[in-house]
Amino acid sequence: MNSHIFRIRIVLLVLSLIVLGPIAGSAKVPKKPLKCVAPAYLKPGDKVALISPSYYCSMETAFRAADTLRSWGYEPVIGPNVGKQYLEHYAGTVEERLADLRWALKDPDIKAILCLRGGYSTLHLVEGLPLKKLAASPKWLIGYSDITTLLSMEACAGVMGIHGMMGCNIAKQDSVNVQQSCTLLRDLLQGQVPRYELPAHKENILGRATGTLVGGNLATFAPLLCSQVNEIGQSDIILFVEEVEETHHNIDRLFNMLKMSGVLAHCKGIVLGDFTDCENDVGYESVEAMLRQYIEPYNIPLLCGFPAGHEKLNLPLVIGAPVAMEVRGDGATLTFDISGEQREVRP
């Protein structure tokens, strides 16, 4: 072979490896384990910031959420830009929403950050918030749905956060299930760590696993794999996902993205939460049955029906925490290996 052509081919091969990654079937490069610190639990009188990093939230709701925080023994501080509205839905411009988040992270007196609501647009904040800003002063960040972005960024920065009820929920505790979810969030912030005992589900896959809990809303989590948070799914993880108002074929597409990006290959176990108002347009009996076909080949445990997501019963999960899951024929257990008083919870 002509030496010049050979050199060209070698250069092309190296470039393809850089762009496309390792050749299929080659050994995976081990990733650095995802290890997160737990922020300090709250004490009476601690300050809690209320911010709206996603969709618009009214000042009335913010004030009512603040009243609830006071009843829990904390001092609420409402972000300077809360109540602003931009382009109908957004809670201010990107810079205004970023400013409130930066303020809450930087203020040493603020010990936790409660997001007022989700919606869409935290993805706009990713490039404007270096991970080191989240790691500089560990504090509990709380929310779900679109707040999955910020929880994932925190975990990638090495800080645990709470997937749980937001300000709009604690402001209007209009059912027993919402009240229970808010009470568990309050207790977790005080150091009472839930140990969940769940009923059996016909789509469960039996087994035991340990890993770092990551995930949240599927449509919010999947795009993060193209951002600075892309390594969150590249270590030994327990993946949690939930969804709302998506068709089954869109859920299938999003889960396929996790498979093709290599996230599923790093999962030691998977927890499926609620799939609320999701249209069945492909013919599977359920979302759980559809996703199980992707999970079975990995020989890992699957826990279905965990009550977290967009239903009124939305139990708090510590994202970034080391967890142990055990799925048995008669039920399942999910345990957080973090400091605090362990407390059994049976939904």
Short mmCIF file of C-alpha atoms in Angstrom, two decimals, residues 16 18 34 36 65 108 125 146 154 161 167 193 199 222 229 235 238 248 251 256 260 264 280 324 331 338 342:
data_model
loop_
_atom_site.label_atom_id
_atom_site.label_comp_id
_atom_site.label_asym_id
_atom_site.label_seq_id
_atom_site.Cartn_x
_atom_site.Cartn_y
_atom_site.Cartn_z
CA SER A 16 -13.64 9.26 13.07
CA ILE A 18 -12.78 11.51 17.90
CA LEU A 34 -20.75 10.21 40.16
CA CYS A 36 -22.46 13.89 45.35
CA ALA A 65 -45.87 29.25 49.40
CA PRO A 108 -24.49 32.16 52.05
CA LEU A 125 -30.15 28.32 31.54
CA ASP A 146 -38.76 21.02 34.03
CA GLU A 154 -26.48 19.87 40.54
CA GLY A 161 -31.02 17.79 45.19
CA GLY A 167 -43.93 26.18 45.63
CA VAL A 193 -35.01 10.14 55.17
CA PRO A 199 -46.39 -2.81 46.13
CA ALA A 222 -32.89 13.41 27.40
CA VAL A 229 -24.38 17.58 31.85
CA SER A 235 -21.41 6.01 35.60
CA ILE A 238 -30.14 4.07 39.07
CA HIS A 248 -46.36 6.70 23.80
CA ILE A 251 -41.80 8.36 25.06
CA ASN A 256 -34.39 5.22 22.54
CA MET A 260 -28.32 5.03 21.79
CA LEU A 264 -29.00 2.41 29.60
CA ASN A 280 -51.47 5.36 23.92
CA ALA A 324 -30.27 0.57 46.92
CA GLY A 331 -43.08 -5.71 46.33
CA ILE A 338 -27.37 9.11 53.24
CA GLN A 342 -34.44 6.47 58.26
#
